[in-house]
Short mmCIF file of C-alpha atoms and ligand atoms in Angstrom, two decimals:
data_model
loop_
_atom_site.label_atom_id
_atom_site.label_comp_id
_atom_site.label_asym_id
_atom_site.label_seq_id
_atom_site.Cartn_x
_atom_site.Cartn_y
_atom_site.Cartn_z
CA MET L 292 30.61 -40.05 15.60
CA LYS L 293 29.41 -36.10 16.76
CA THR L 294 26.86 -35.38 13.87
CA ASN L 295 25.27 -36.99 10.53
CA GLU L 296 27.41 -34.70 8.22
CA LYS L 297 30.22 -37.43 8.03
CA THR L 298 27.85 -40.68 7.04
CA SER L 299 25.39 -38.12 4.55
CA ASP L 300 27.69 -38.45 1.69
CA SER L 301 27.00 -42.22 1.64
CA ASN L 302 24.76 -44.44 -0.92
CA VAL L 303 23.89 -46.65 1.61
CA LEU L 304 23.82 -47.91 5.23
CA ILE L 305 24.40 -51.13 5.93
CA ILE L 306 23.15 -51.92 9.38
CA GLY L 307 25.28 -55.34 11.13
CA GLY L 308 28.64 -55.97 10.95
CA GLY L 309 29.19 -59.50 10.55
CA PRO L 310 29.73 -61.47 7.59
CA ALA L 311 27.66 -60.38 5.67
CA GLY L 312 27.54 -56.54 5.75
CA SER L 313 31.42 -56.59 5.54
CA ALA L 314 31.48 -58.27 2.36
CA LEU L 315 28.94 -56.13 0.87
CA GLY L 316 30.99 -53.11 2.08
CA CYS L 317 33.64 -54.49 0.67
CA TYR L 318 31.61 -55.37 -2.73
CA LEU L 319 30.06 -51.80 -3.14
CA SER L 320 32.91 -49.78 -2.18
CA LYS L 321 35.30 -51.84 -5.20
CA ALA L 322 32.24 -50.98 -7.26
CA GLY L 323 32.73 -47.03 -6.24
CA ILE L 324 29.29 -46.88 -4.35
CA LYS L 325 30.03 -45.19 -1.21
CA ASN L 326 29.13 -47.42 2.24
CA THR L 327 28.78 -46.74 5.54
CA ILE L 328 28.51 -50.01 8.42
CA PHE L 329 27.01 -48.98 11.89
CA GLU L 330 27.55 -52.06 14.29
CA ALA L 331 26.03 -52.37 17.61
CA ALA L 332 28.67 -54.74 18.94
CA ASN L 333 31.83 -53.40 19.69
CA HIS L 334 34.48 -55.71 17.62
CA PRO L 335 35.91 -59.25 18.39
CA ARG L 336 32.71 -59.98 19.61
CA ALA L 337 32.02 -63.36 19.81
CA HIS L 338 29.72 -65.38 17.77
CA VAL L 339 28.25 -68.82 16.94
CA GLY L 340 29.22 -70.54 13.47
CA GLU L 341 32.76 -71.22 13.18
CA SER L 342 33.05 -73.61 10.30
CA MET L 343 32.79 -72.62 6.09
CA VAL L 344 32.10 -75.01 3.70
CA MET L 345 34.13 -74.59 0.25
CA SER L 346 32.25 -72.44 -1.86
CA SER L 347 33.16 -69.47 0.34
CA VAL L 348 36.31 -69.66 -0.82
CA ARG L 349 35.06 -67.77 -3.58
CA VAL L 350 33.81 -65.25 -2.10
CA PHE L 351 36.93 -64.36 -0.20
CA ASP L 352 38.82 -64.23 -3.41
CA GLU L 353 37.01 -61.38 -4.63
CA ILE L 354 36.62 -59.92 -2.48
CA GLY L 355 41.00 -59.57 -1.92
CA PHE L 356 40.73 -61.01 1.76
CA LEU L 357 42.05 -65.29 0.94
CA PRO L 358 45.42 -63.88 1.77
CA ILE L 359 44.27 -62.53 5.24
CA LEU L 360 43.03 -65.76 6.03
CA GLU L 361 46.39 -67.11 5.28
CA ARG L 362 48.44 -65.01 6.90
CA GLU L 363 46.26 -65.17 9.62
CA GLY L 364 46.73 -68.67 9.49
CA PHE L 365 43.51 -70.32 10.74
CA PRO L 366 42.63 -73.95 10.69
CA ARG L 367 42.48 -75.68 7.25
CA LYS L 368 39.50 -77.70 6.25
CA TYR L 369 39.88 -79.92 4.05
CA GLY L 370 36.66 -82.46 4.02
CA ALA L 371 34.30 -83.32 6.82
CA SER L 372 33.81 -86.74 8.32
CA TRP L 373 29.68 -88.41 10.31
CA HIS L 374 29.78 -90.78 12.81
CA PRO L 375 26.33 -92.57 13.59
CA PRO L 376 24.85 -92.83 16.70
CA VAL L 377 25.23 -95.77 18.08
CA THR L 378 28.16 -97.54 16.54
CA LYS L 379 31.20 -96.30 15.75
CA GLY L 380 33.32 -95.39 12.38
CA GLN L 381 32.99 -93.10 9.92
CA ALA L 382 32.33 -91.65 6.53
CA ASP L 383 34.29 -88.70 5.07
CA ILE L 384 34.74 -86.31 1.62
CA SER L 385 37.54 -84.55 1.00
CA PHE L 386 36.98 -81.59 -1.38
CA ASP L 387 39.59 -82.61 -3.45
CA GLU L 388 37.65 -84.72 -4.83
CA PHE L 389 35.50 -82.32 -6.93
CA PRO L 390 37.19 -79.18 -7.68
CA GLN L 391 35.02 -76.21 -8.23
CA GLU L 392 35.32 -73.63 -11.07
CA GLY L 393 36.74 -70.65 -9.90
CA ILE L 394 38.91 -72.12 -6.44
CA THR L 395 42.27 -72.74 -7.29
CA GLN L 396 42.61 -73.65 -3.53
CA GLN L 397 41.11 -77.81 -2.17
CA TYR L 398 40.04 -76.74 1.51
CA THR L 399 38.66 -73.90 2.90
CA TYR L 400 38.93 -73.07 6.27
CA HIS L 401 37.46 -73.08 10.04
CA VAL L 402 36.98 -69.95 11.70
CA ASP L 403 37.24 -68.41 15.67
CA ARG L 404 34.02 -65.55 14.65
CA GLN L 405 35.42 -63.02 16.78
CA LYS L 406 39.02 -63.00 14.75
CA LEU L 407 37.11 -62.82 11.10
CA ASP L 408 34.69 -60.93 11.42
CA LEU L 409 37.02 -58.82 13.18
CA LEU L 410 39.20 -58.62 10.29
CA LEU L 411 36.77 -58.94 7.55
CA LEU L 412 35.34 -55.66 9.00
CA LYS L 413 38.76 -53.98 9.22
CA HIS L 414 39.11 -55.31 5.62
CA ALA L 415 35.67 -53.87 3.96
CA GLU L 416 36.93 -50.70 5.83
CA SER L 417 40.48 -50.25 4.25
CA LEU L 418 38.66 -50.46 1.32
CA GLY L 419 36.58 -47.78 1.13
CA SER L 420 34.07 -48.42 3.75
CA ARG L 421 32.93 -46.40 6.77
CA VAL L 422 32.65 -47.69 9.51
CA TYR L 423 30.89 -47.35 12.76
CA GLN L 424 31.18 -49.95 15.89
CA GLY L 425 29.03 -49.09 19.12
CA VAL L 426 26.15 -48.27 17.53
CA GLN L 427 22.76 -49.87 17.29
CA VAL L 428 20.89 -48.80 14.56
CA SER L 429 16.59 -48.88 16.04
CA GLU L 430 14.56 -48.43 12.78
CA VAL L 431 14.46 -48.68 9.09
CA LEU L 432 12.99 -44.86 8.21
CA PHE L 433 10.49 -44.32 5.09
CA ASP L 434 9.48 -41.50 3.40
CA GLU L 435 5.66 -41.53 1.70
CA LYS L 436 5.95 -43.14 -1.32
CA ASN L 437 7.47 -46.07 0.28
CA PHE L 438 10.86 -45.51 0.18
CA THR L 439 13.11 -46.15 2.95
CA ARG L 440 15.25 -42.49 3.63
CA GLY L 441 17.64 -44.03 5.48
CA VAL L 442 17.95 -45.13 9.78
CA ARG L 443 17.26 -43.78 13.25
CA LEU L 444 20.09 -45.02 15.36
CA ARG L 445 20.86 -44.00 19.11
CA ILE L 446 24.20 -42.80 19.64
CA ALA L 447 25.48 -41.53 23.46
CA ASP L 448 21.95 -40.85 24.59
CA GLN L 449 21.09 -39.64 21.60
CA GLU L 450 18.64 -40.70 19.01
CA ILE L 451 19.51 -39.24 14.69
CA GLU L 452 18.48 -39.94 11.80
CA VAL L 453 20.76 -40.74 9.25
CA PRO L 454 19.64 -40.23 5.08
CA SER L 455 20.83 -42.55 2.97
CA ARG L 456 19.95 -43.90 -1.00
CA MET L 457 19.35 -47.20 0.06
CA VAL L 458 19.45 -49.49 3.47
CA VAL L 459 20.78 -53.09 3.99
CA ASP L 460 19.82 -55.50 6.29
CA ALA L 461 22.32 -57.01 7.61
CA THR L 462 21.43 -57.21 11.33
CA GLY L 463 21.70 -61.27 11.88
CA ARG L 464 19.38 -63.10 13.66
CA GLN L 465 18.29 -59.65 15.04
CA THR L 466 16.53 -58.92 11.40
CA LEU L 467 15.63 -55.39 12.32
CA LEU L 468 13.92 -54.72 9.06
CA GLY L 469 12.05 -58.36 8.90
CA LYS L 470 10.52 -57.75 12.43
CA GLN L 471 9.77 -54.32 11.51
CA LEU L 472 7.88 -55.12 8.46
CA ARG L 473 6.62 -58.30 10.10
CA VAL L 474 7.49 -60.29 7.46
CA LYS L 475 9.72 -62.89 9.87
CA LYS L 476 7.88 -66.39 9.45
CA ASN L 477 8.76 -69.35 11.84
CA ASP L 478 10.35 -71.97 10.86
CA PRO L 479 7.30 -75.01 10.70
CA ILE L 480 9.14 -77.64 10.94
CA PHE L 481 13.19 -76.84 12.48
CA ASP L 482 13.34 -75.68 16.38
CA GLN L 483 16.23 -77.00 17.11
CA PHE L 484 18.44 -75.91 20.03
CA ALA L 485 22.20 -75.77 20.50
CA VAL L 486 24.69 -76.14 23.94
CA HIS L 487 28.04 -75.16 23.20
CA ALA L 488 31.54 -73.82 24.58
CA TRP L 489 35.23 -74.94 23.43
CA PHE L 490 37.17 -77.00 24.66
CA LYS L 491 41.42 -78.11 25.17
CA ASN L 492 42.58 -82.01 24.70
CA VAL L 493 39.69 -82.98 22.22
CA GLU L 494 41.33 -86.59 20.49
CA ARG L 495 40.06 -84.90 16.77
CA GLY L 496 40.29 -88.36 15.44
CA LYS L 497 42.22 -90.05 12.98
CA GLU L 498 44.44 -88.74 10.02
CA PRO L 499 43.36 -87.39 7.39
CA SER L 500 41.11 -86.31 9.10
CA THR L 501 41.61 -84.68 12.01
CA ASP L 502 41.38 -81.18 10.42
CA TYR L 503 37.95 -82.32 8.78
CA ILE L 504 34.68 -81.27 10.57
CA HIS L 505 33.35 -83.85 12.62
CA ILE L 506 29.07 -84.71 12.88
CA TYR L 507 28.03 -86.99 15.11
CA PHE L 508 24.39 -88.38 14.97
CA LEU L 509 22.74 -88.61 18.14
CA PRO L 510 19.90 -91.50 19.43
CA VAL L 511 17.53 -88.62 19.25
CA GLU L 512 15.57 -87.28 16.64
CA ARG L 513 16.83 -84.48 14.81
CA GLY L 514 20.36 -84.88 17.34
CA TRP L 515 23.90 -84.48 16.36
CA ALA L 516 27.21 -82.87 17.35
CA TRP L 517 29.53 -80.91 16.06
CA GLN L 518 33.47 -80.94 16.47
CA ILE L 519 34.92 -77.80 14.69
CA PRO L 520 39.03 -77.15 15.72
CA ILE L 521 39.79 -73.71 16.35
CA ASP L 522 43.24 -73.94 15.87
CA HIS L 523 45.95 -76.40 17.24
CA GLU L 524 44.93 -76.49 21.19
CA ILE L 525 40.89 -75.50 21.18
CA THR L 526 38.39 -77.57 20.18
CA SER L 527 34.60 -75.49 19.52
CA MET L 528 31.70 -79.38 20.08
CA GLY L 529 28.12 -78.41 20.17
CA ILE L 530 25.02 -80.69 20.64
CA VAL L 531 21.87 -79.89 18.97
CA ALA L 532 18.30 -81.26 19.37
CA GLU L 533 14.75 -79.91 19.34
CA LYS L 534 14.23 -77.35 21.08
CA GLU L 535 11.51 -80.04 23.13
CA VAL L 536 14.21 -82.54 23.97
CA PHE L 537 16.80 -80.25 26.01
CA LYS L 538 13.12 -78.25 27.85
CA LYS L 539 11.98 -82.22 28.40
CA GLY L 540 15.28 -82.96 29.62
CA ARG L 541 15.07 -80.51 33.26
CA MET L 542 19.14 -80.61 33.07
CA ALA L 543 21.71 -77.51 33.56
CA PRO L 544 23.18 -76.67 29.73
CA GLY L 545 26.19 -78.96 31.34
CA GLU L 546 24.01 -82.30 32.22
CA TYR L 547 22.02 -82.09 28.93
CA PHE L 548 25.91 -81.97 26.67
CA GLN L 549 27.28 -84.55 29.15
CA LYS L 550 24.87 -86.69 28.60
CA TYR L 551 24.27 -86.30 24.79
CA VAL L 552 27.99 -86.58 24.62
CA ASP L 553 27.98 -90.09 26.52
CA SER L 554 25.24 -91.11 23.98
CA ASN L 555 27.60 -91.69 21.25
CA PRO L 556 30.43 -93.61 21.60
CA ASP L 557 32.95 -91.10 19.07
CA LEU L 558 31.61 -88.39 20.08
CA GLN L 559 32.45 -89.62 24.22
CA HIS L 560 35.62 -91.12 22.63
CA ALA L 561 36.76 -87.88 21.33
CA MET L 562 35.38 -85.62 24.80
CA ARG L 563 37.51 -88.37 27.15
CA ASN L 564 40.43 -86.10 27.86
CA ALA L 565 38.39 -83.19 27.06
CA GLU L 566 38.34 -80.15 30.04
CA ARG L 567 36.23 -76.83 29.03
CA ILE L 568 37.71 -73.75 28.65
CA ASN L 569 34.65 -71.11 28.24
CA ASP L 570 31.26 -71.59 29.76
CA PHE L 571 28.29 -73.49 28.03
CA LYS L 572 26.11 -70.90 25.23
CA LEU L 573 22.78 -71.46 24.46
CA GLU L 574 21.33 -70.80 21.08
CA GLY L 575 17.71 -71.36 19.72
CA ASP L 576 14.85 -70.97 17.85
CA TYR L 577 16.68 -70.26 14.73
CA SER L 578 15.00 -71.01 11.51
CA TYR L 579 12.88 -69.02 9.74
CA LYS L 580 12.56 -67.21 6.92
CA MET L 581 11.46 -63.67 5.20
CA ASP L 582 8.56 -63.22 3.14
CA THR L 583 10.28 -60.57 1.46
CA PHE L 584 13.80 -60.15 0.91
CA ALA L 585 13.66 -56.81 -1.20
CA GLY L 586 11.93 -53.73 -1.25
CA ASN L 587 11.47 -49.89 -2.35
CA GLY L 588 15.65 -49.07 -1.72
CA PHE L 589 16.04 -52.01 0.84
CA VAL L 590 17.82 -55.43 1.01
CA LEU L 591 17.60 -57.96 3.58
CA ILE L 592 21.13 -60.11 3.50
CA GLY L 593 22.47 -62.89 5.23
CA ASP L 594 21.03 -63.93 8.74
CA ALA L 595 18.94 -60.82 8.28
CA ALA L 596 17.22 -62.70 5.21
CA ARG L 597 16.75 -66.02 5.98
CA PHE L 598 18.41 -68.85 8.20
CA VAL L 599 18.17 -72.46 8.00
CA ASP L 600 19.75 -75.16 10.08
CA PRO L 601 23.07 -75.05 10.28
CA ILE L 602 23.50 -78.85 10.05
CA PHE L 603 25.68 -78.57 6.36
CA SER L 604 27.27 -75.01 7.84
CA SER L 605 25.56 -73.21 5.22
CA GLY L 606 25.22 -69.88 7.45
CA VAL L 607 28.69 -67.86 6.00
CA SER L 608 28.68 -68.73 2.71
CA VAL L 609 24.46 -67.70 2.68
CA ALA L 610 25.77 -64.16 4.13
CA LEU L 611 29.13 -63.85 1.92
CA TYR L 612 26.86 -64.63 -1.47
CA SER L 613 23.53 -62.76 -0.60
CA ALA L 614 26.56 -59.44 -0.09
CA LYS L 615 27.54 -61.00 -3.64
CA TYR L 616 24.60 -60.77 -5.14
CA SER L 617 22.65 -57.87 -3.82
CA SER L 618 25.83 -56.03 -4.32
CA GLU L 619 24.87 -57.04 -8.27
CA ARG L 620 21.53 -55.38 -8.23
CA ILE L 621 22.21 -52.38 -6.08
CA GLN L 622 24.67 -50.93 -8.28
CA TYR L 623 22.30 -51.40 -11.24
CA ALA L 624 20.01 -49.65 -9.08
CA PHE L 625 22.78 -47.11 -9.11
CA GLU L 626 23.62 -47.19 -12.37
CA HIS L 627 19.76 -47.18 -14.11
CA ASN L 628 19.17 -44.54 -10.94
CA ASP L 629 16.06 -46.63 -9.77
CA PHE L 630 15.70 -47.85 -6.41
CA SER L 631 12.72 -49.53 -6.86
CA GLU L 632 11.38 -53.19 -5.38
CA ALA L 633 10.95 -54.42 -9.29
CA ALA L 634 15.02 -53.37 -9.69
CA LEU L 635 16.33 -54.64 -6.69
CA LYS L 636 13.80 -57.96 -6.82
CA PRO L 637 16.18 -60.32 -9.00
CA TYR L 638 18.68 -60.22 -5.71
CA GLU L 639 15.83 -62.06 -3.99
CA LYS L 640 14.99 -64.52 -6.71
CA LYS L 641 18.50 -65.50 -6.57
CA LEU L 642 19.40 -65.84 -3.31
CA ARG L 643 15.80 -67.08 -2.72
CA SER L 644 16.32 -70.62 -4.70
CA GLY L 645 19.67 -70.94 -3.53
CA THR L 646 18.69 -71.12 -0.24
CA GLU L 647 16.00 -73.02 -0.98
CA ILE L 648 18.25 -76.18 -2.16
CA TRP L 649 20.07 -75.62 1.43
CA TYR L 650 16.27 -76.37 2.88
CA GLU L 651 15.25 -79.01 1.14
CA PHE L 652 18.61 -80.72 1.63
CA ILE L 653 18.77 -80.21 5.48
CA ARG L 654 14.74 -81.57 5.04
CA LEU L 655 15.22 -84.49 3.72
CA TYR L 656 18.76 -85.41 5.39
CA TYR L 657 16.51 -85.44 8.58
CA LYS L 658 13.62 -86.99 7.54
CA LEU L 659 15.61 -90.74 6.72
CA LEU L 660 19.84 -90.02 8.22
CA PRO L 661 20.58 -93.07 6.88
CA LEU L 662 20.42 -92.55 3.34
CA PHE L 663 22.43 -89.27 3.94
CA THR L 664 25.65 -91.80 4.70
CA LYS L 665 24.11 -94.09 2.21
CA PHE L 666 24.28 -91.66 -0.32
CA ILE L 667 27.83 -90.60 0.59
CA GLU L 668 28.80 -94.01 -0.06
CA SER L 669 27.23 -94.79 -3.47
CA LYS L 670 29.28 -94.29 -6.66
CA GLU L 671 26.10 -92.52 -8.36
CA HIS L 672 25.42 -90.27 -6.02
CA ARG L 673 28.54 -89.53 -3.85
CA ILE L 674 29.75 -86.62 -6.38
CA GLU L 675 26.44 -84.50 -6.43
CA ILE L 676 26.12 -84.76 -2.29
CA LEU L 677 29.70 -83.50 -2.33
CA ARG L 678 29.00 -80.75 -4.48
CA LEU L 679 26.08 -79.20 -1.94
CA LEU L 680 27.95 -80.43 1.06
CA GLN L 681 30.30 -77.68 -0.65
CA GLY L 682 27.85 -75.24 -0.73
CA GLU L 683 27.03 -74.89 -5.04
CA VAL L 684 23.26 -73.98 -4.50
CA PHE L 685 23.21 -70.61 -6.60
CA ASP L 686 22.51 -71.07 -10.24
CA ARG L 687 20.58 -74.15 -10.66
CA SER L 688 17.45 -75.56 -11.92
CA GLU L 689 17.53 -79.17 -11.12
CA VAL L 690 19.62 -80.55 -8.47
CA PRO L 691 18.22 -84.27 -9.42
CA VAL L 692 20.25 -85.77 -6.57
CA LEU L 693 17.23 -84.32 -3.92
CA ASP L 694 14.42 -86.13 -6.32
CA ALA L 695 16.73 -89.34 -5.91
CA MET L 696 16.68 -88.71 -2.15
CA ARG L 697 12.78 -88.11 -2.44
CA LYS L 698 12.15 -91.14 -4.21
CA TYR L 699 14.56 -93.02 -2.49
CA ILE L 700 12.43 -91.85 1.32
CA LYS L 701 8.97 -92.76 -1.25
CA VAL L 702 10.03 -96.53 -1.29
CA VAL L 703 11.47 -97.23 2.57
CA GLU L 704 7.77 -95.01 3.30
CA GLU L 705 6.21 -97.49 1.49
CA THR L 706 8.06 -101.05 2.02
CA PRO L 707 6.89 -101.57 5.82
CA ASN L 708 9.60 -104.57 6.56
CA HIS L 709 12.39 -101.92 4.35
CA ALA L 710 15.52 -101.85 6.85
CA PHE L 711 15.01 -97.99 7.15
CA ALA L 712 11.54 -98.14 8.17
CA SER L 713 12.20 -97.04 11.22
CA MET L 714 14.45 -94.86 10.92
CA LEU L 715 11.66 -92.22 9.21
CA THR L 716 11.09 -89.21 10.80
CA ASP L 717 7.77 -87.79 10.50
CA ILE L 718 9.14 -84.65 8.96
CA PRO L 719 7.22 -83.29 5.89
CA ILE L 720 8.30 -83.36 2.55
CA SER L 721 7.06 -82.67 -1.07
C1 LIG J 831 24.18 -73.27 17.06
C2 LIG J 831 24.43 -72.24 15.37
C3 LIG J 831 25.83 -72.88 15.04
C4 LIG J 831 26.52 -72.72 12.90
N1 LIG J 831 26.64 -73.16 13.05
C5 LIG J 831 27.74 -72.32 11.36
C6 LIG J 831 28.88 -73.06 10.86
O1 LIG J 831 29.23 -73.49 11.35
N2 LIG J 831 29.27 -72.54 9.90
C7 LIG J 831 28.31 -71.52 9.12
O2 LIG J 831 28.85 -71.04 7.87
N3 LIG J 831 26.97 -70.76 10.37
C8 LIG J 831 27.08 -71.50 11.56
N4 LIG J 831 25.91 -70.90 11.71
C9 LIG J 831 25.39 -70.06 10.93
C10 LIG J 831 26.13 -68.43 11.39
O3 LIG J 831 26.72 -67.88 12.58
C11 LIG J 831 25.40 -67.15 10.76
O4 LIG J 831 24.35 -67.72 9.14
C12 LIG J 831 26.06 -65.91 10.21
O5 LIG J 831 26.96 -65.76 11.26
C13 LIG J 831 25.58 -64.90 9.41
O6 LIG J 831 26.48 -63.87 8.86
P1 LIG J 831 25.50 -61.99 9.05
O7 LIG J 831 26.73 -61.06 8.80
O8 LIG J 831 24.34 -62.54 8.40
O9 LIG J 831 25.11 -62.29 10.74
P2 LIG J 831 25.51 -62.01 12.11
O10 LIG J 831 27.16 -62.69 11.79
O11 LIG J 831 25.18 -62.29 13.73
O12 LIG J 831 26.04 -60.17 12.17
C14 LIG J 831 25.40 -59.76 12.13
C15 LIG J 831 25.22 -58.26 12.64
O13 LIG J 831 24.78 -57.02 13.51
C16 LIG J 831 24.94 -56.40 14.08
N5 LIG J 831 23.36 -55.85 14.75
C17 LIG J 831 22.81 -56.30 14.78
N6 LIG J 831 21.51 -55.63 14.91
C18 LIG J 831 21.78 -54.74 15.27
C19 LIG J 831 21.08 -52.83 15.02
N7 LIG J 831 20.25 -52.77 15.53
N8 LIG J 831 22.18 -51.99 14.51
C20 LIG J 831 23.67 -52.55 14.25
N9 LIG J 831 24.27 -53.69 13.88
C21 LIG J 831 23.31 -55.05 14.43
C22 LIG J 831 25.68 -57.63 15.28
O14 LIG J 831 25.76 -57.24 16.23
C23 LIG J 831 26.28 -58.46 14.01
O15 LIG J 831 27.64 -58.12 14.56
C24 LIG J 831 25.49 -71.20 13.10
C25 LIG J 831 24.14 -70.83 13.50
C26 LIG J 831 23.64 -71.46 14.72
C27 LIG J 831 22.49 -70.67 15.34
#
């Protein structure tokens, strides 16, 4: 980029070209709103988060990306399996049990994120987004009335200002604007930590669950492991537990990883011939929310707005829906020439209510792990649990299964000799 004249006719500057930023670029271009995406990295770049929930399919369909997912042969994900902590066995769900409105296929996808994110960014470009990679935005600029007026970025050792009508923070866990505005709040309960890598020769389990996501409960508080197929050969494996568990263990990542692989019989079996093909990566400090997702001339989308624990693979779906819902309000803002916080706030309300449902589900899940398996296996609650697991959290005024979980937990708390009593954790629930 030589000067800022190329971008100055863009109405919306999107900072970050991950799934949230690229999907928003697609929606805006389809609505005829000129937009530019600044991405700090040069894609393909590695990224954690490789398994998607069903609701993502709806957004991919709307932005015309499904044929690309099919053409590229990303592994199809038809369901999910959960394995208990100290005994063998698994509880499965299959997505075809609960057809979702507007989704005509019975599977979603596992993805190599470097490949997915590059394709999605290219797709946004093909629909009309201007895309600049290797461009790091350092600051969002505000005018004297406290409306955004553009961004400052660094390019080839030069700082330049790029003006625009609206700015979108899609910087993921970098949370550029959240930090700048000091509206970021770390989660008071969750402080999880992940150690992960890719492996060959993982035994992926019995049919039909070989291409499901497999979650292994670990015999340590809030501990679990993921198994996600990346292609027919490679499998992503990750160990997640409280950061304290990792710190107290004082082990090298590989040693720590192996310790917890050996702690679960099914996981140990799956990994018995596994061969690691890349370095272990560590991820921590990742649960937080912003006090605000929308203000005068700006919105925050995807991880830049809110991050909930990844146990249910919700992240990319939230990123995609935040793009969809924010694009609706951005269109409204252009149609009414009103870029005020009030005009954009309905987006925040919608996204916040959906992410709060995810959060509550996750919190109740960690409060009493066996309850989740019990509900999945119960005729009464299975479909409602499945609905949540598929990412149907938006536009819902009530979620009765969460009340049922709360009631059940209360009974266990009040019954000292209940079979699950010793498995209650100290997580506060409302
Ligand atoms: C341990 C772990 C496991 C996970 N597992 C899953 C899973 O299985 N399934 C799932 O759906 N989700 C999972 N997630 C969550 C998932 O990774 C995220 O929710 C998802 O990537 C969010 O997309 P995004 O576009 O908001 O952010 P990102 O994908 O992080 O994209 C943000 C982009 O912004 C760019 N950027 C940052 N700062 C700047 C700047 N200043 N200027 C320009 N560009 C910038 C970055 O380079 C990046 O490309 C997991 C997360 C963790 C931590």
